[in-house]
Coordinates of C-alpha atoms in Angstrom, one line a residue:
X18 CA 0.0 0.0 0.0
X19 CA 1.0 3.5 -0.5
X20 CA 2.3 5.4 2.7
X21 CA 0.3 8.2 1.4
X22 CA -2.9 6.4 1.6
X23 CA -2.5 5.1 5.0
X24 CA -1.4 8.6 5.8
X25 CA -4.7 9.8 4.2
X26 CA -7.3 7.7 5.5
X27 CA -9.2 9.5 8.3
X28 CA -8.9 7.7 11.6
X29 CA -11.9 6.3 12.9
X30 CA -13.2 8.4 15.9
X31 CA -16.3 7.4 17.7
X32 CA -19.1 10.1 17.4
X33 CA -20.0 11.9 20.7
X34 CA -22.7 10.9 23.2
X35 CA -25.4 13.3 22.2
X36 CA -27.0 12.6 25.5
X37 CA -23.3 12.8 27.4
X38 CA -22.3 16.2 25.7
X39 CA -25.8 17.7 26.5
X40 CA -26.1 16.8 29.8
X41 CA -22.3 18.3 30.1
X42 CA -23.8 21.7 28.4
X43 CA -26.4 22.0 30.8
X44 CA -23.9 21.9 33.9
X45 CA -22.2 24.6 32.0
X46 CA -25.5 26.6 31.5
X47 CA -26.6 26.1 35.2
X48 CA -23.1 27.8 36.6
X49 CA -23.3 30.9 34.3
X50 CA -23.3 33.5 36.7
X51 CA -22.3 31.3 39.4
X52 CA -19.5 31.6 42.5
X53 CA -18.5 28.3 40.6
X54 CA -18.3 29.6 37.3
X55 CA -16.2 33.1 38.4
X56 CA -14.2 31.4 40.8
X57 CA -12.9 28.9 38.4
X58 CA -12.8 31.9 35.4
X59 CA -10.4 33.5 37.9
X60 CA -7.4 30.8 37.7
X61 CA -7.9 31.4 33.7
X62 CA -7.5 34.8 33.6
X63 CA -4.2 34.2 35.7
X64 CA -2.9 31.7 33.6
X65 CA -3.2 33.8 30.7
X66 CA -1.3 36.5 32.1
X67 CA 1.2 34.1 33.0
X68 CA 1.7 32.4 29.7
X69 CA 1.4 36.0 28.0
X70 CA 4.6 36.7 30.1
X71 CA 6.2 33.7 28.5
X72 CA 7.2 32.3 32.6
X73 CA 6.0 28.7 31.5
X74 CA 8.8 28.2 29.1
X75 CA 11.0 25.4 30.4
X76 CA 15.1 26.8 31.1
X77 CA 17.7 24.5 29.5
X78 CA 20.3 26.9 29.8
X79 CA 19.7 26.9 33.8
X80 CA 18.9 23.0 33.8
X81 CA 22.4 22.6 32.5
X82 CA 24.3 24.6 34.5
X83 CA 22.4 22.6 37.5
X84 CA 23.3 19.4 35.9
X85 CA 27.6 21.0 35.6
X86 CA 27.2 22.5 39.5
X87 CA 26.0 19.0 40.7
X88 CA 28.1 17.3 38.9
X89 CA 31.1 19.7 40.0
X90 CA 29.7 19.2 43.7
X91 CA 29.9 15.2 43.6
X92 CA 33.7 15.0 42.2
X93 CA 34.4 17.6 44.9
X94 CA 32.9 15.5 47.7
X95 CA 34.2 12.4 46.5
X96 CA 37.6 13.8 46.1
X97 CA 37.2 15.1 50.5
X98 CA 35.9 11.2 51.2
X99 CA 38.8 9.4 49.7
X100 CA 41.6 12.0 50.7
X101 CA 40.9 12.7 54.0
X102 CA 40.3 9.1 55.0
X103 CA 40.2 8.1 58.4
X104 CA 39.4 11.6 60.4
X105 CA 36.5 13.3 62.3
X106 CA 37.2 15.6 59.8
X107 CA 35.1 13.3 57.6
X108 CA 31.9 14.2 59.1
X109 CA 32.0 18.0 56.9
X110 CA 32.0 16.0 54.3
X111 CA 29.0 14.0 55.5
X112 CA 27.5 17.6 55.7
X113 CA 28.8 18.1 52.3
X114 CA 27.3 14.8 51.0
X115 CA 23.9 15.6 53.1
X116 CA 23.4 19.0 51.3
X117 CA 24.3 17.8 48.0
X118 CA 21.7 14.7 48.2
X119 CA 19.0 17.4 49.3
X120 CA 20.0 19.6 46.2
X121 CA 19.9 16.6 44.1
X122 CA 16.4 15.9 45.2
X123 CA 15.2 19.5 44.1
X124 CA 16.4 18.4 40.6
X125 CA 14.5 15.2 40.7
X126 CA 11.5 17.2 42.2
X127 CA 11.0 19.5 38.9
X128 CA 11.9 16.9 36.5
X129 CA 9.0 14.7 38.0
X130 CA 7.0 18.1 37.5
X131 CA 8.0 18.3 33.9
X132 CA 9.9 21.7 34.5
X133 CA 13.1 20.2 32.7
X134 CA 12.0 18.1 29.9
X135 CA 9.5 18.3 27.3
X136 CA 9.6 14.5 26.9
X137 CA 7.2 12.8 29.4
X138 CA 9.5 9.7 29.5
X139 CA 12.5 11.2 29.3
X140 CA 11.5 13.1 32.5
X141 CA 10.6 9.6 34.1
X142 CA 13.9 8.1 33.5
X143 CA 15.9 10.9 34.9
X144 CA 13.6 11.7 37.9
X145 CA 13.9 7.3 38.5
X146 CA 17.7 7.4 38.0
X147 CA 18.2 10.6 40.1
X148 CA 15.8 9.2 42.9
X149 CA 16.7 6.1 43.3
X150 CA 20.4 5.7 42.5
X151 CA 21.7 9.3 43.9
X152 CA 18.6 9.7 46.3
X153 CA 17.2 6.7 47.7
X154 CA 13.9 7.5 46.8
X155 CA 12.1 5.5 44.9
X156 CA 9.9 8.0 42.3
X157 CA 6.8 5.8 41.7
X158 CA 6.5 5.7 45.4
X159 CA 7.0 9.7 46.0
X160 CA 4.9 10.7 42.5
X161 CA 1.9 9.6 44.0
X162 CA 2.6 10.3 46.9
X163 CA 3.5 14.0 45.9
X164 CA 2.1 14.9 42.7
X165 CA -1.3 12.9 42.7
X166 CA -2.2 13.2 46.3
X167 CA -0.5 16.4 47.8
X168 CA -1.2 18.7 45.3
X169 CA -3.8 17.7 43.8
X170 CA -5.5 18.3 47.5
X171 CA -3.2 20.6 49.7
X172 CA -3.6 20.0 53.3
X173 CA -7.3 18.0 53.3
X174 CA -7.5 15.7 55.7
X175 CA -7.6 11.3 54.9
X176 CA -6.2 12.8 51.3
X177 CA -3.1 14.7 51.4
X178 CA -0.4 11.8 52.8
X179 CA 1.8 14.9 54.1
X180 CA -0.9 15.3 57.2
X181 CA -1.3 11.8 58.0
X182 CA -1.3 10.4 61.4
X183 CA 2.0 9.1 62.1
X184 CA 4.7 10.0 64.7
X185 CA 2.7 13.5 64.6
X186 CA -0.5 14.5 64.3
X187 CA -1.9 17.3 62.5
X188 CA -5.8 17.3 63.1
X189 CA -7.0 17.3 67.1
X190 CA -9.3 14.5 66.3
X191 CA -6.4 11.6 65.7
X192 CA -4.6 13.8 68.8
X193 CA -7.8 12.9 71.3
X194 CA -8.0 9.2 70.1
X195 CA -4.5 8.6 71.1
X196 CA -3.4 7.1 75.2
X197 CA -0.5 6.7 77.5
X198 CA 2.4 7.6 76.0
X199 CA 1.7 8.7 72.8
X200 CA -0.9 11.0 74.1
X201 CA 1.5 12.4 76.4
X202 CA 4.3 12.6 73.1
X203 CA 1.2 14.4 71.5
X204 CA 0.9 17.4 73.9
X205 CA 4.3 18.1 73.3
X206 CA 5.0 16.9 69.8
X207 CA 6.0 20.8 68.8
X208 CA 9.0 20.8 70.1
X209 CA 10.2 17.5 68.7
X210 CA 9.6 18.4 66.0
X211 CA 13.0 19.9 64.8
X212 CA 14.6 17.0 66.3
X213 CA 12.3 14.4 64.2
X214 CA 13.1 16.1 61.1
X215 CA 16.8 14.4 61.5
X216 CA 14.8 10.9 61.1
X217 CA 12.9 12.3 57.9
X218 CA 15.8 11.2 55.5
X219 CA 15.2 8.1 56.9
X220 CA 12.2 7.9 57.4
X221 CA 11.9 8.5 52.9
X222 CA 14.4 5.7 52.8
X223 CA 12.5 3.1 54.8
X224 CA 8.7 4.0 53.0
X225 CA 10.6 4.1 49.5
X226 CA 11.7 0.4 50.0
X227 CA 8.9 -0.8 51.7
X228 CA 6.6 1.0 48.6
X229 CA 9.4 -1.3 46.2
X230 CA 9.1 -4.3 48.2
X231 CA 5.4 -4.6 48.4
X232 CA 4.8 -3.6 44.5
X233 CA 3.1 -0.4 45.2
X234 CA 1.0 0.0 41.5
X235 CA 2.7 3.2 41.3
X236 CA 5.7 1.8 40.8
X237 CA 6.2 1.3 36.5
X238 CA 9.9 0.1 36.8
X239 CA 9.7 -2.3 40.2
X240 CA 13.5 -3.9 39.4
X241 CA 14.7 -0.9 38.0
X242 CA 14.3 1.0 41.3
X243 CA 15.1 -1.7 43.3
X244 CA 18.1 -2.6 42.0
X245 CA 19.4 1.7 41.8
X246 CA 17.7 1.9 45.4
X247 CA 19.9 -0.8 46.5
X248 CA 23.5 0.3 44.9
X249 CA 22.9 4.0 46.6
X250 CA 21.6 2.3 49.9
X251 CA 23.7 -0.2 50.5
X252 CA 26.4 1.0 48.1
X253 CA 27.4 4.5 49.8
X254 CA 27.4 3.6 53.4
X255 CA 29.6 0.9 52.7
X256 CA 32.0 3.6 50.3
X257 CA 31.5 5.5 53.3
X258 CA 33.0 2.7 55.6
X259 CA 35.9 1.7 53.3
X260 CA 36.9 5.0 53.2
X261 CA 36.7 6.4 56.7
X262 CA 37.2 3.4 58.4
X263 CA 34.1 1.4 60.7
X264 CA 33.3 3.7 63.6
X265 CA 34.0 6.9 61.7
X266 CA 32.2 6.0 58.5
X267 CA 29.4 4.6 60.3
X268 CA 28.9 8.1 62.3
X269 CA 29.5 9.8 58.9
X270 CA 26.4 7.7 57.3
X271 CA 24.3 9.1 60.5
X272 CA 25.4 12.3 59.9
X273 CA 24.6 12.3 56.5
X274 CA 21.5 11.3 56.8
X275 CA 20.4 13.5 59.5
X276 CA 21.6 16.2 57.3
X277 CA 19.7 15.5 54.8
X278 CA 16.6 14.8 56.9
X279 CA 16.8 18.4 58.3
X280 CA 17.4 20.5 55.0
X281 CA 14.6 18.1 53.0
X282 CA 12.1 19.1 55.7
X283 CA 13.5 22.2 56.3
X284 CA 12.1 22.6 52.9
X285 CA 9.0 21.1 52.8
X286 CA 7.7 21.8 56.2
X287 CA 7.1 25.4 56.5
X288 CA 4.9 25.1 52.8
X289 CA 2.1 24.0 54.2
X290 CA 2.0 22.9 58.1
X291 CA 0.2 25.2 60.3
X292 CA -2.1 26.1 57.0
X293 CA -6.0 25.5 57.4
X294 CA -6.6 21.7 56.7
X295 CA -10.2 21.0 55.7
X296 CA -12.3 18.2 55.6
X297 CA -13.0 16.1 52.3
X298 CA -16.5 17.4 51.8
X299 CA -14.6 20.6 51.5
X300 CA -14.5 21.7 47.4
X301 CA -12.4 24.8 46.9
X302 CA -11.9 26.4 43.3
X303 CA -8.2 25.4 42.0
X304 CA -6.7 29.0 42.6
X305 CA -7.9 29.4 46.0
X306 CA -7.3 25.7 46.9
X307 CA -3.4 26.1 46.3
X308 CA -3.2 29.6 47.6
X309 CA -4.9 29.1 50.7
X310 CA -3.3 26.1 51.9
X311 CA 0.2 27.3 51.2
X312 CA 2.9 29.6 52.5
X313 CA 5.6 31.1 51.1
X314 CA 8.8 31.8 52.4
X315 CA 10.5 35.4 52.5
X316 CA 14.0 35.9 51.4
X317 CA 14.6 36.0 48.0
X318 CA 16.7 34.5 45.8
X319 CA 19.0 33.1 48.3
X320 CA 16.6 31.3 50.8
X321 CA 15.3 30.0 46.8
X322 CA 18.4 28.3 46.3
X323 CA 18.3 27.1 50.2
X324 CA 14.9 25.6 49.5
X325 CA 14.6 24.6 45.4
X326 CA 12.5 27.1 45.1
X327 CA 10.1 25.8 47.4
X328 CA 10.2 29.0 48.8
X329 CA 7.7 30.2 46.6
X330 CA 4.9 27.7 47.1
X331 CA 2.2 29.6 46.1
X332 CA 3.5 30.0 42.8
X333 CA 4.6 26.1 42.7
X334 CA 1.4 25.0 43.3
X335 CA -0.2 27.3 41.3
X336 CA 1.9 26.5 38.5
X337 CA 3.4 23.3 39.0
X338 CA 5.3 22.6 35.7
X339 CA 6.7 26.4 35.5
X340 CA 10.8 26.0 35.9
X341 CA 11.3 27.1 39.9
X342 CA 14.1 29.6 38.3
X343 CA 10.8 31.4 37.3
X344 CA 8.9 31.4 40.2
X345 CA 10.3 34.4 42.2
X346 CA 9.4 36.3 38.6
X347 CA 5.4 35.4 38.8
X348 CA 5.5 35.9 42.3
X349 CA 4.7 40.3 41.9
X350 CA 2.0 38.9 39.7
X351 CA 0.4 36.6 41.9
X352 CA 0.5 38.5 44.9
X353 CA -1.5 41.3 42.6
X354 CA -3.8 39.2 42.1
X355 CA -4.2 37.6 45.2
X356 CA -5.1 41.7 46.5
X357 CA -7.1 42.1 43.7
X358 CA -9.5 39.3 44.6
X359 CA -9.4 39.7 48.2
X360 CA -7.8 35.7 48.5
X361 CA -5.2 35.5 51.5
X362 CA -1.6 35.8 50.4
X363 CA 0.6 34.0 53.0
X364 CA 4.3 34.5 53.2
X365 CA 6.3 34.8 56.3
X366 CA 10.4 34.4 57.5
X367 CA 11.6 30.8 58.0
X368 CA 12.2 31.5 61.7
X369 CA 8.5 32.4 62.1
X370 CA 7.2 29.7 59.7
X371 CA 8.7 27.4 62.3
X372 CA 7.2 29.0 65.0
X373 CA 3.8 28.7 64.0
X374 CA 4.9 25.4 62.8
X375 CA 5.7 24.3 67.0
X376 CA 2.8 26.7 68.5
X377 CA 0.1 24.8 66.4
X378 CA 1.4 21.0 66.5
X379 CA 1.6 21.8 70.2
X380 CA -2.4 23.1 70.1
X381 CA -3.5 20.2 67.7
X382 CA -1.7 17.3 70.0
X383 CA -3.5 18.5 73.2
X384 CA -6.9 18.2 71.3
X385 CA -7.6 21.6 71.4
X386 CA -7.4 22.9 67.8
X387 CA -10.3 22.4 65.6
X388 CA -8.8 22.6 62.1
X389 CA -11.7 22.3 60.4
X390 CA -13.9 25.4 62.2
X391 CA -11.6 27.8 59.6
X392 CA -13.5 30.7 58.4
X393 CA -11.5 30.6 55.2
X394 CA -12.5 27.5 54.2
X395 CA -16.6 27.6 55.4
X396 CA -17.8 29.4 52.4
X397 CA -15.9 27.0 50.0
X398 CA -17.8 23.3 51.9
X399 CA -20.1 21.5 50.0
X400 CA -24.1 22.1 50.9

């Protein structure tokens, strides 16, 4: 057959469902005028300011130089672990190694967004390799975890995984059904917090290889992650030992980690805990939803390159697959808008973000907070 015929012949595409597409216009009729219908006409009219300013277009330029600085940073670290050998001095560069990981992890973070690469699978691979071999993360576990559950619903409670009950607990009603001990760990859990956040490296570890080892359906490439998983998690600490000897390289893997724990969650912490959490019967417009759940995170550039860019939650979650070197550009414009529409623009210093952060764990653990009485989020629940 000619390849211009088969390129020619219309595809066969199944006619609409005159019932389905009328039914579909008549929802639309019936919100004309609406909250619903303004509210979610107000995201579009951000958007297209946003694309009119051309901030969605993805950075190669930056996404190399990330890829050289890393790649710079690793040679440099590997260099301090093999020449100093066996010396306390070993545990800077666990603190070398601990901030490189956590910098690594930004990278794999936007790539999983599609902030670096056009190519859906392309983006997969890298964010898989980078994960799991250079992480210890296993993407397929953190994607859902991330991507499909926390921001698709910021902060709602028995959704978001971020504010599940687990060593802490973030609504009073999981706080009052806890006894003994861990109620009394629940009054104060505030001010562990800090010092848990050296167990959150960990803590990714563990749940990445349990998610691995139990076949989570998230998981497209179970042996491929397994197999990288296990090089970087059995692989480094053993490097680690080799180099600096048993009891030095084993305090410089705990060191490590704990590092890495601490900047991670330093990162991802002050987003969104201490935000309104609501309920699931809760329905918030998209603009509103990400906005009012989040908090950004004041200084600049520099605290952006502390925190990936995380910084600037708002505009992350807002716009999720703009590159995070774009973010603190959109920023003016969202916060405009934000005023415009009289929608609460959150942004605060580290220092007090982990304030609130320790006043309202300590509130929530003694049963006394009741997240979901939030006047914010009452003229938003479903009737």
């Amino acid at each position: 057959m000619n390849p211009s015929e088969v390129l020619s012949t219309p595809l066969s595409i199944p006619a609409p469902d005159p019932a389905a597409r009328a039914e579909v216009l008549e929802r639309r009729r019936a919100r004309r005028g609406t909250a619903q219908q303004e509210f979610t006409s107000d995201f579009s009219a951000l958007m297209a300011q946003v694309k009119e300013a051309g901030l969605l277009a993805r950075r190669p330029g930056w996404n190399l130089l990330r890829f050289c600085l890393l790649g710079l940073g690793y040679a440099a670290a590997f260099m301090m672990l093999f020449f100093v050998g066996e010396s306390w001095w070993q545990l800077a560069t666990a603190v070398v190694f601990g901030a490189l990981f956590t910098q690594t992890a930004y990278v794999a973070h936007d790539a999983a967004h599609r902030q670096i690469f056009s190519n859906g699978k392309t983006g997969e691979w890298v964010s898989t390799i980078i994960g799991n071999l250079f992480i210890g993360l296993s993407y397929g576990w953190w994607l859902k975890k991330h991507n499909a559950l926390h921001h698709a619903n910021p902060n709602k409670a028995g959704v978001d995984g971020d504010i599940a009950p687990g060593a802490l607990v973030f609504v009073a009603e999981d706080a009052r059904e806890r006894t003994g001990f861990a109620a009394w760990f629940a009054a104060r859990q505030g001010w562990f917090f800090l010092p848990l956040l050296t167990l959150a490296g960990l803590q990714l570890h563990v749940d990445s290889v349990r998610a691995i080892l139990r076949g989570q359906s998230s998981i497209k490439r179970r042996w491929t992650e397994g197999i990288l998983i296990a090089i970087r998690l059995i692989g480094f600490p053993a490097l680690a030992i080799w180099a600096a000897g048993p009891l030095i390289g084993s305090v410089f893997v705990l060191v490590q980690v704990a590092v890495f724990g601490v900047h991670m969650g330093g990162s991802f912490a002050p987003n969104h805990k201490g935000q309104p959490i609501v309920p699931k019967d809760v329905k918030i417009d998209f603009l509103r939803r990400q906005t009012l759940m989040s908090r950004n995170i004041s200084g600049g550039r520099p605290m952006g390159f502390l925190m990936g860019g995380l910084n600037y939650q708002i505009e992350h979650h807002l716009f999720p697959s703009m590159p995070s070197i774009n973010l603190h550009k959109v920023q003016p414009m969202v916060r405009e808008y934000c005023r415009q529409k009289d929608i609460t623009y959150t942004e605060t210093t580290l220092l007090e973000s982990f304030r609130i952060i320790i006043r309202y764990l300590n509130r929530v653990g003694l049963g006394e907070a009741d997240p979901f009485d939030c006047p914010v989020t009452a003229q938003f629940r479903s009737r």
